[in-house]
Coordinates of C-alpha atoms and ligand atoms in Angstrom, one line a residue:
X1 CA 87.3 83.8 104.0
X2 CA 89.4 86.7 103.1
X3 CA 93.0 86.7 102.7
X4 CA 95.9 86.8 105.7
X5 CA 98.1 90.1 106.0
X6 CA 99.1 90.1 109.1
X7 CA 100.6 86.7 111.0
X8 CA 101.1 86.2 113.9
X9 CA 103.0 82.7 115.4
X10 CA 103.7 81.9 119.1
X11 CA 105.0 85.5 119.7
X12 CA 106.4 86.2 123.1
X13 CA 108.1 89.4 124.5
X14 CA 109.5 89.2 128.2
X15 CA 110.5 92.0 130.3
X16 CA 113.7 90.8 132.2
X17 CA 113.4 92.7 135.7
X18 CA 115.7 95.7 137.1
X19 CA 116.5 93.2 140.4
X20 CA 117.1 90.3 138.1
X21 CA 120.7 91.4 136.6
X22 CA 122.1 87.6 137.9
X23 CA 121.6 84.3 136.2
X24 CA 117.8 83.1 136.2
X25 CA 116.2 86.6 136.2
X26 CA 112.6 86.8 137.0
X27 CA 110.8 88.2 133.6
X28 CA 107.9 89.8 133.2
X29 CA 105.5 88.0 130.4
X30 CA 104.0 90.9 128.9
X31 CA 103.3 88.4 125.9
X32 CA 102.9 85.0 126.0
X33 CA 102.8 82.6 123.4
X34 CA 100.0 84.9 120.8
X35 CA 99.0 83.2 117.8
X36 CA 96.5 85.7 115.7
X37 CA 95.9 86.3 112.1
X38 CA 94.8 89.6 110.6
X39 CA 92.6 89.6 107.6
X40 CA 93.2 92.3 104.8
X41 CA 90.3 95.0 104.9
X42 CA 88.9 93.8 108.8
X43 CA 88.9 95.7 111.8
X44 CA 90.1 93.3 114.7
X45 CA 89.5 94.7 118.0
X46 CA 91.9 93.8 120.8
X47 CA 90.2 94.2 124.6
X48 CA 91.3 93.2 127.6
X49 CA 92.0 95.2 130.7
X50 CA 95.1 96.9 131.6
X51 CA 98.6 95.3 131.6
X52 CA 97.2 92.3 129.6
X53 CA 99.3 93.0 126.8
X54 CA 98.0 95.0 124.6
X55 CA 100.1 97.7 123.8
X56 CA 103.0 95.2 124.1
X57 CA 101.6 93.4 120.8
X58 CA 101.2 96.5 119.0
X59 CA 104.6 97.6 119.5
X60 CA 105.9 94.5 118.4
X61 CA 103.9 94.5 115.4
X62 CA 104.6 98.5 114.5
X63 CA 108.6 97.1 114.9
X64 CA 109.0 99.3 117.7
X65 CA 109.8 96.2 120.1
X66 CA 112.0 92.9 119.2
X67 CA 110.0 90.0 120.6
X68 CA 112.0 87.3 123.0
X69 CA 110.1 84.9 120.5
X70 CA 108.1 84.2 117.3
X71 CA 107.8 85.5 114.5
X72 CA 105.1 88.3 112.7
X73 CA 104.8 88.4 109.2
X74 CA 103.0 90.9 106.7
X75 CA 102.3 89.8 103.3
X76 CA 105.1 86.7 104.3
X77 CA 107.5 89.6 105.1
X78 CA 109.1 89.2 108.2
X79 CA 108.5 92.5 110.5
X80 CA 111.4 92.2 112.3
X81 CA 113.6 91.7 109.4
X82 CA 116.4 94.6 109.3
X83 CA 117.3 94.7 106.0
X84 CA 113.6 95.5 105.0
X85 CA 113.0 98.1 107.7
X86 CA 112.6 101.4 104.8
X87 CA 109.9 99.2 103.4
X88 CA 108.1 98.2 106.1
X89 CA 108.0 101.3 107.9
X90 CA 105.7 102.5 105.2
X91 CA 103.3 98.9 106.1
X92 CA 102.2 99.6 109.7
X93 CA 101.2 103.0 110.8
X94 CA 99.8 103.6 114.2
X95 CA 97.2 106.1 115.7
X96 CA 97.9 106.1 119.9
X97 CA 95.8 107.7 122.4
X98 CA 97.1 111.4 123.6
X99 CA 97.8 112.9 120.4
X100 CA 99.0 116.2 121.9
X101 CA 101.6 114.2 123.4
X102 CA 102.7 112.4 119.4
X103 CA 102.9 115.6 117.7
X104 CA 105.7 118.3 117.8
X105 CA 104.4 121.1 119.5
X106 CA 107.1 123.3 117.7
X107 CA 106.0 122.1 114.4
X108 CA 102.9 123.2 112.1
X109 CA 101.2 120.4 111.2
X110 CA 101.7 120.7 107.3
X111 CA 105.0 120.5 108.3
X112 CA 104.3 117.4 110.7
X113 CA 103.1 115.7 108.2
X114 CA 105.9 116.8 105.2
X115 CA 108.9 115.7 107.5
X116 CA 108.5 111.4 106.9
X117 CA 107.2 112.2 103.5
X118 CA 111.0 114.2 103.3
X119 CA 112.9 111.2 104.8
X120 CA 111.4 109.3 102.3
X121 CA 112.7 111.1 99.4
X122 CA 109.4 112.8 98.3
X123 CA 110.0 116.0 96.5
X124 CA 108.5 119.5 98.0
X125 CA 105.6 119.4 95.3
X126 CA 104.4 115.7 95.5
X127 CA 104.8 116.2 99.5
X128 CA 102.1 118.8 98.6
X129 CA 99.8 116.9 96.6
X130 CA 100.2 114.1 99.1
X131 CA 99.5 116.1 102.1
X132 CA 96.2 117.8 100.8
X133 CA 94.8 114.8 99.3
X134 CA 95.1 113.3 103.0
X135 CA 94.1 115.9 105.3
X136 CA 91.1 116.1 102.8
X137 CA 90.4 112.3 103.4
X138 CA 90.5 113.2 107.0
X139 CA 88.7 116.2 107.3
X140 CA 91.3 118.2 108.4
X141 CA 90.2 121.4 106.6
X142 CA 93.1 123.1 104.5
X143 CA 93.5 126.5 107.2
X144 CA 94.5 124.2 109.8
X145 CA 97.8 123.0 108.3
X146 CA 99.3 125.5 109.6
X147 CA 98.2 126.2 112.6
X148 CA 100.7 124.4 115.3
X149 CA 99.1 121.7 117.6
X150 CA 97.8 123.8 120.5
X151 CA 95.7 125.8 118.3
X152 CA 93.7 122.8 117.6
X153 CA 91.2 121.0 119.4
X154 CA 91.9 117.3 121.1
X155 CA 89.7 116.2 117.9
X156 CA 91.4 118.0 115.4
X157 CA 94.9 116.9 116.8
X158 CA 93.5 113.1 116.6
X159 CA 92.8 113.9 112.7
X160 CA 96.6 115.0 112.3
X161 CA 97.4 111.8 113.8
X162 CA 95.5 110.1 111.8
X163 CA 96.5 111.8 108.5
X164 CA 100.5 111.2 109.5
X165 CA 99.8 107.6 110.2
X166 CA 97.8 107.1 106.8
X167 CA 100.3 109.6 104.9
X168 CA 102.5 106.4 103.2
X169 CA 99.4 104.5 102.3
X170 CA 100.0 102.0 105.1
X171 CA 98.0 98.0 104.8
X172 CA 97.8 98.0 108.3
X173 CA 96.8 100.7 110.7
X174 CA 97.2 100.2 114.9
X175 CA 94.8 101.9 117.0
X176 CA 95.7 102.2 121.0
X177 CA 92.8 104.0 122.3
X178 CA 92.5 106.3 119.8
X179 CA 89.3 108.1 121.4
X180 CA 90.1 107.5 125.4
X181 CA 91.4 111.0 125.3
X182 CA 88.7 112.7 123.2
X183 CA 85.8 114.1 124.8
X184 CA 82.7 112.0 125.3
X185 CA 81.1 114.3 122.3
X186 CA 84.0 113.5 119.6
X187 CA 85.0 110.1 120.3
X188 CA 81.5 109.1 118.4
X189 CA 82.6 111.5 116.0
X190 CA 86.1 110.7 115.2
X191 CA 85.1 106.7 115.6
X192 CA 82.9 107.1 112.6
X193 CA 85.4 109.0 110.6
X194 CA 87.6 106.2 111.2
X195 CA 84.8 103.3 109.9
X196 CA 84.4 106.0 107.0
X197 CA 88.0 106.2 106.1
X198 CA 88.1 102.3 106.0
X199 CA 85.5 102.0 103.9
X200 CA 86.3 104.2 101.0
X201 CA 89.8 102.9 101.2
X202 CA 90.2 99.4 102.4
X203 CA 92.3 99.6 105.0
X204 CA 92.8 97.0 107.6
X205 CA 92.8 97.9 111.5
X206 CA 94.0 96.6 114.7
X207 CA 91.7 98.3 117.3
X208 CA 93.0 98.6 121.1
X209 CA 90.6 99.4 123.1
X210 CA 89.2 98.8 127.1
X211 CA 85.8 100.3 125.8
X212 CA 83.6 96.9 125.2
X213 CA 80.9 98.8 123.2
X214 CA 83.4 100.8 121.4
X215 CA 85.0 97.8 120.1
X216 CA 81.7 96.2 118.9
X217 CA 80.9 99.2 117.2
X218 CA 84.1 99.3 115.4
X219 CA 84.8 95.0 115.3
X220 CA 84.5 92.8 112.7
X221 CA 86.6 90.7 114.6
X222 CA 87.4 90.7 118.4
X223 CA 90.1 89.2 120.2
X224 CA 90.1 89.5 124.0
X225 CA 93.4 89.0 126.4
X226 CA 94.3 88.4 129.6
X227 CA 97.8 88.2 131.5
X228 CA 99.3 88.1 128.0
X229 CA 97.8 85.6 126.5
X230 CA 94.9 85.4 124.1
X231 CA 91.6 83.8 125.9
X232 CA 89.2 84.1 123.0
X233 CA 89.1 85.1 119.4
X234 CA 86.2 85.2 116.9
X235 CA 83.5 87.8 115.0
X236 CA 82.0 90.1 116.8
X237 CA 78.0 89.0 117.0
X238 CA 79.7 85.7 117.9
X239 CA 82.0 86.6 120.4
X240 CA 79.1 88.7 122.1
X241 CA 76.3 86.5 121.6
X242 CA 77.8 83.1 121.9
X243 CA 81.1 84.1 123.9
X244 CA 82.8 80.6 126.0
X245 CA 85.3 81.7 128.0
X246 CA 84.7 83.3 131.5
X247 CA 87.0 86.0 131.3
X248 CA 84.6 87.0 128.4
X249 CA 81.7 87.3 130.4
X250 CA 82.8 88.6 133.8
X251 CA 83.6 91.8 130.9
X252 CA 81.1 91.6 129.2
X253 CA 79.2 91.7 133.0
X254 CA 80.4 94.9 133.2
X255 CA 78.8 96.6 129.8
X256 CA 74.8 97.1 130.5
X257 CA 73.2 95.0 127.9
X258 CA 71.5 96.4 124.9
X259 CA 68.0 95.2 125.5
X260 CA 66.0 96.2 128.8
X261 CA 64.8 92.4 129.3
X262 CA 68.2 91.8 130.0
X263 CA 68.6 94.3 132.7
X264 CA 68.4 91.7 135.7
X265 CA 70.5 88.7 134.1
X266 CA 72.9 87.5 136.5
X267 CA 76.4 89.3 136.8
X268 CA 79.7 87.9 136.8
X269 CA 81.7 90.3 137.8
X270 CA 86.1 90.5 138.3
X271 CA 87.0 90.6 141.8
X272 CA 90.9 90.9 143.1
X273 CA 93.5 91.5 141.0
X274 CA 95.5 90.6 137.7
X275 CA 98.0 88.1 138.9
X276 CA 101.7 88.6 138.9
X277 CA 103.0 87.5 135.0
X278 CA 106.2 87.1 136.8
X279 CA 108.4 83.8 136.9
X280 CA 107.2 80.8 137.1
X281 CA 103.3 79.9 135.8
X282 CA 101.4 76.7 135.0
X283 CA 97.8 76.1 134.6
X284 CA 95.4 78.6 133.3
X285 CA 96.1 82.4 133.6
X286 CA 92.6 83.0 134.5
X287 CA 91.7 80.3 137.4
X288 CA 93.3 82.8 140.5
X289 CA 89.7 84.7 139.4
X290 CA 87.4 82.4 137.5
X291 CA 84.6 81.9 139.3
X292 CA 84.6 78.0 137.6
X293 CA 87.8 77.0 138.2
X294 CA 88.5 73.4 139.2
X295 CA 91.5 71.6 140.7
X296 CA 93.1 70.5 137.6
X297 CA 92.7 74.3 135.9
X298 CA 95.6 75.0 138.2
X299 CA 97.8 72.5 136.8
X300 CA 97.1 72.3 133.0
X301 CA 97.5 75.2 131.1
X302 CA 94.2 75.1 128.7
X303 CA 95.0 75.1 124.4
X304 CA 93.6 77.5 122.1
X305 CA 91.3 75.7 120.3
X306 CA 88.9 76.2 117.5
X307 CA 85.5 75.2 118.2
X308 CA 84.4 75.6 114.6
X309 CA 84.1 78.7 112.3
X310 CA 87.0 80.5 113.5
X311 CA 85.7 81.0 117.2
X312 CA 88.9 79.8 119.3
X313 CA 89.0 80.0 123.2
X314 CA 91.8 79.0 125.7
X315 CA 89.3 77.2 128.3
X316 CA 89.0 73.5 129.0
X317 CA 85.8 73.6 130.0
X318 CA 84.4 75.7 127.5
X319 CA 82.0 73.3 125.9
X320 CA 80.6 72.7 129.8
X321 CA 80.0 75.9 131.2
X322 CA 76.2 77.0 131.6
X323 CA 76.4 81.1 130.6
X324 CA 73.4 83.0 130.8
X325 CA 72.3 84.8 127.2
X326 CA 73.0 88.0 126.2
Ligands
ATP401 N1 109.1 98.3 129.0 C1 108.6 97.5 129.9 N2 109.4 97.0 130.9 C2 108.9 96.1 131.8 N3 107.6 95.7 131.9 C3 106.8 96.2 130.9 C4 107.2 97.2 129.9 N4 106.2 97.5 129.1 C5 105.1 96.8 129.6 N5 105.4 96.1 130.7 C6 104.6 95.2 131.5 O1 104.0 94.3 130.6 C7 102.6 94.1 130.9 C8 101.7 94.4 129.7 O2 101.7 95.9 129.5 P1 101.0 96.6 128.3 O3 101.3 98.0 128.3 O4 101.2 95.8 127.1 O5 99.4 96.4 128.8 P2 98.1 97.0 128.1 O6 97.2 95.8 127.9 O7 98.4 97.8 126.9 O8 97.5 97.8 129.3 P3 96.7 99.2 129.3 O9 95.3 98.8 128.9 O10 96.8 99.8 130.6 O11 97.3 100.1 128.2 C9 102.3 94.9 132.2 O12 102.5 94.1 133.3 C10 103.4 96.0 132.1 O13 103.7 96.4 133.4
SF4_402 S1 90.4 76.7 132.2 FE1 89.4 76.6 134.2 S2 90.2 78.5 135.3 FE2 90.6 78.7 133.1 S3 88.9 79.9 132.3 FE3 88.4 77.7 132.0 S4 87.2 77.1 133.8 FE4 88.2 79.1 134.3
MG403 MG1 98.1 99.8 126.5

């Protein structure tokens, strides 16, 4: 198995509420209890639909957000740890989805990408060198350095994103839906340049996405969340061909099926809402809308458990449930 770099332990963040200034203020609980491990040189894709904490882990993992609890580690450095902060700054870069709205729209973008590269002491020359050599791993072609962001295309603004987040040789990159915002034409495109600029230079991702054949595509791993928590976790073919949990499958439901023989399998699909992740909440985060939930599923929160070659899922009745094939 290949080696940790990212760790994750029993990380929690919670949102206290405007309303709750007083003593026992509601919280919202954005994250809740994650335990995750991110291999060096994998892509592990992160679904789940929206507000089930998604963005909320990456930001605590970038730094950008103190968590209420737990701890994240990269190469046994603590992320959060203040001293270290120069350092780590350079571990983590992140790629998020509107990058019109993540670049300066007063500056080119050479000079985008020179200004970290200047707060990090790099002289003019080497912040040269540095920036060609990038924009030339990205395929950002050299006449469009200086061209400010509104002369480029939604595409060609992603690849400036991409070089700045890559620029300081990062081990871990953080995707948040880095093609949502592309047109249907370049998000194949710029996904491709992304599993190209992985391969030639071994760099690890953490792929946000809502797109379920997007994130197989891109997944070596996938991890799938719900209400802030982590329902199931395991590789890709597995996950999609041998999934256990039946938040997995009322998703998966909604992705038409690769082969045509599976056209007419039976559909679970996700009625009602996302509950409330506010106050109180026992039992299992999934039973308000699981279509095989049982008394005691209400009461007993279920444990992530392994069920053997890395493939863990939160359900207690995992080993039980009859799911048709994919
Ligand atoms: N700064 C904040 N203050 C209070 N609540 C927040 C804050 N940020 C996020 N939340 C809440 O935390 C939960 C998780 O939000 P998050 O943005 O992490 O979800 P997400 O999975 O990224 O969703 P999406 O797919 O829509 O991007 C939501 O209920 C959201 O309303
Ligand atoms: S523990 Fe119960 S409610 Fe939760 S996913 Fe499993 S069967 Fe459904
Ligand atoms: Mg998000």
């Amino acid at each position: 198995m290949s080696e940790t770099l990212l760790c994750i332990e029993h990380l929690k963040k919670y949102f206290p509420l405007k309303s709750g200034l007083k003593k026992n203020a509601a919280f919202v609980r954005a994250v809740d209890d994650v335990t995750l491990d991110i291999h060096a040189g994998e892509t592990l894709g992160l679904v789940g639909e929206s507000g089930s904490g998604k963005t909320t882990l990456a930001k605590m993992i970038l730094g950008l957000m103190e968590p209420t609890e737990g701890t994240i580690t990269l190469d046994g450095m603590d992320i959060h740890d203040r001293g270290r902060r120069k350092e780590l700054s350079h571990c983590v870069g992140a790629v998020f989805q509107d990058p019109a709205s993540s670049l300066n729209p007063r500056a080119t973008v050479y000079r985008s990408l020179e200004r970290p590269l200047e707060l990090n002491g790099c002289s003019k020359g080497d912040a040269r060198d540095l920036i060609y050599e990038t924009a030339e791993k990205v395929n950002l072609g050299r006449e469009l350095l200086e061209r400010f962001p509104y002369e480029l295309s939604g595409g060609q603004q992603q690849r400036v994103s991409i070089a700045r987040a890559i620029l300081l040789k990062p081990k871990l990159l953080v995707l948040d839906e880095p093609t949502s915002a592309l047109d249907v034409s370049v998000q194949a495109q710029t996904l491709n340049e992304l599993l190209d600029l992985q391969q030639k230079f071994g760099l690890t991702y953490l792929f946000i996405t809502h797109n379920l054949s997007v994130v197989r595509y891109m997944s070596d791993r996938i991890c799938v969340m719900y209400g802030g928590k982590v329902m199931e976790l395991g590789e890709a073919e597995e996950i999609y061909g041998h999934y256990r949990h039946p938040y997995t499958l009322s998703l998966l439901s909604s992705v038409p099926p690769l082969h045509p023989s599976q056209r007419e399998r039976k559909k679970v699909l996700l009625t009602g809402d996302m509950p409330s992740l506010i106050g109180e909440l026992t039992g299992c985060r999934f039973a308000s809308r699981c279509p095989f939930a049982q008394e005691s599923c209400r009461t007993e929160e279920p444990p992530f458990r392994d069920l053997g070659e890395g493939h863990r899922v939160a359900c207690s009745l995992a080993e039980t449930l009859d799911f048709p094939n994919r």
